[in-house]
Amino acid sequence: MRVHHHMVHVRNLERAISFYGSALRLTLADRHRYDGTELVYLRGNGGFEIELVRPVNWFFDEAPEAGRSHIAFTVDNLEGEHARLAALGVRPGRIEDYVAEGRLQTRYFYVHDPEGNEIEFLEPRGRYARDGDDAMSNRLIDPAGPGFTPDAANSCTPEAAFYFDESLYRAELKSIFSKNWLYLCHASELPEAGDYVTGDIAEQSVYVIRERDGSILGFFNVCQHRAHQLLKGSGNVRNAIRCPYHSWTYELDGALRGAPKCEEVSGFDRSSVRLQPVGVDIIGGFVFVNLDAGAEPLHKSDPHFVEKLLAMCPEAEKLRFVKRQDFDIKANWKVVAENFLENYHSFYSGPAHKQLSDVIDQETYRWSIEGKVIEFLGRGGTADKLPYELVEGRRFTGRNDGFQIVFLWPCMAFIIVPGASMLLVFLMNPNGPEATSEPLLYFGLDGEMDKGTESAVDWFNNILGPEDVELVESVQRGLHSMGYRRGRLMVDPAMKEAWSEHFLHHFNELNIKAVTSAR
């Protein structure tokens, strides 16, 4: 536990005890004398402590000037604390913005104790976000702020700091991305024994590899000797994995095969050294990994995801990777995911999105929410409305026409679009509190694209994609504005209309539950 201790010299102990007890919600923990000096310890949650000192030889004319002592700490609900203190008659100062380097750093207000000592209440955002395990737990009690309520139809959005707070981002890596199944590759990318693909999950380098028996295994991509990364990109290791630093070699199943000079090292037990595994589950040929090797398999934890994916594309195992488009976005991953999940902006935000509203027949647009899975369905727009060339007769037997998304929380979507013989895997991978890596991965049945499908892919990559990037990066900049704190979710009361933003509410309920339950 990290103890925050502040010492304050006071003349009137009883008056100070009463003030700090009510204003800071502290309780008396200890009281004694030392060489005639009176000491009182008041304590709050998380080890926060105020020591009130009344020196025995303190003459008032030698006392420090009023306000010399200064205490500063963060609170989760700045307006709530301000209102509470005002009701106590403490007379808090006005809430102010602190701006430095052109950005809002935090918001704050002051109160003064009866002897003029200054107490500063800060909002935990940006550089003033709390650090340390205990402090971060306090910060994550209500990460979205009081405006985000369980009732989607009457809820605000999460507060701005929800989308850039460093401590919250770290908690998400730990409680969301280190504990859930995430897409890594397709099994067709590992056709032979020794074939491997690396990837980054929650800032951890991992890889999957085809074993000699045909199974696919996953491991943390780090040598057990001196922590050098073992593999890069993708390829084939033939018979063994060799560390490029000191040439330690590992079997495909992670066991240590050999280490130079190991026979000369006292007590070296080669059989006790193994690469650390990660969980692997394969759904329709798509390879998912989980940093928790003991996690329940995806096909058991989310069977409806498996059902919906295979109903959309029963030939998923036969798919082959065709093309990739990468976007590096200067926005928080949740901003990107929210933009993906809501259809409200499709009608208004730009020429490409107005075309998108023609890709989907809005009259037949419907949806479902089942736990971590959100599905969108609709017929495709007519050939005269599509912004790309129509291909008649998609080769997938699940849904031969139309539009479908199967979104798996936290950040993956599997998509088919009208007029194209391809399946798109759309990823929104966090790459920092205000950065997202967004690969668009295209798969087809024969590893190639016909002319119409190429036309659709070109529209997504070069017309719609850049417009979306511009939208979400503008949002991320606006979240730091002094003129914005939170907005109102636009939710159809019946939650049936395509424009309704209740999908965003469900998405963030999953995020909030994950980080708060992990405290």
JSON list of C-alpha atoms in Angstrom, two decimals, residues 6 8 34 39 71 79 109 198 239 268 327 345-346 352 385 395 450 490 507:
[
{"chain": "A", "resi": 6, "resn": "HIS", "atom": "CA", "xyz": [0.89, 15.29, 4.85]},
{"chain": "A", "resi": 8, "resn": "VAL", "atom": "CA", "xyz": [0.10, 20.52, 8.81]},
{"chain": "A", "resi": 34, "resn": "TYR", "atom": "CA", "xyz": [6.13, 13.88, 21.89]},
{"chain": "A", "resi": 39, "resn": "LEU", "atom": "CA", "xyz": [0.30, 15.12, 17.38]},
{"chain": "A", "resi": 71, "resn": "ILE", "atom": "CA", "xyz": [-2.07, 19.78, 0.27]},
{"chain": "A", "resi": 79, "resn": "GLU", "atom": "CA", "xyz": [-18.28, 18.75, -9.10]},
{"chain": "A", "resi": 109, "resn": "PHE", "atom": "CA", "xyz": [-10.49, 24.19, -6.95]},
{"chain": "A", "resi": 198, "resn": "THR", "atom": "CA", "xyz": [3.95, -13.20, -34.58]},
{"chain": "A", "resi": 239, "resn": "ASN", "atom": "CA", "xyz": [13.16, -27.92, -37.11]},
{"chain": "A", "resi": 268, "resn": "PHE", "atom": "CA", "xyz": [21.53, -26.57, -15.18]},
{"chain": "A", "resi": 327, "resn": "PHE", "atom": "CA", "xyz": [-4.36, 2.56, -40.73]},
{"chain": "A", "resi": 345, "resn": "HIS", "atom": "CA", "xyz": [-23.10, 9.40, -38.35]},
{"chain": "A", "resi": 346, "resn": "SER", "atom": "CA", "xyz": [-23.48, 7.44, -41.59]},
{"chain": "A", "resi": 352, "resn": "ALA", "atom": "CA", "xyz": [-18.33, 8.40, -48.25]},
{"chain": "A", "resi": 385, "resn": "LYS", "atom": "CA", "xyz": [-26.75, 2.86, -55.60]},
{"chain": "A", "resi": 395, "resn": "ARG", "atom": "CA", "xyz": [-19.66, -17.61, -53.40]},
{"chain": "A", "resi": 450, "resn": "ASP", "atom": "CA", "xyz": [-12.52, -10.67, -58.97]},
{"chain": "A", "resi": 490, "resn": "MET", "atom": "CA", "xyz": [-28.64, 9.52, -28.90]},
{"chain": "A", "resi": 507, "resn": "PHE", "atom": "CA", "xyz": [-19.83, -1.64, -25.53]}
]
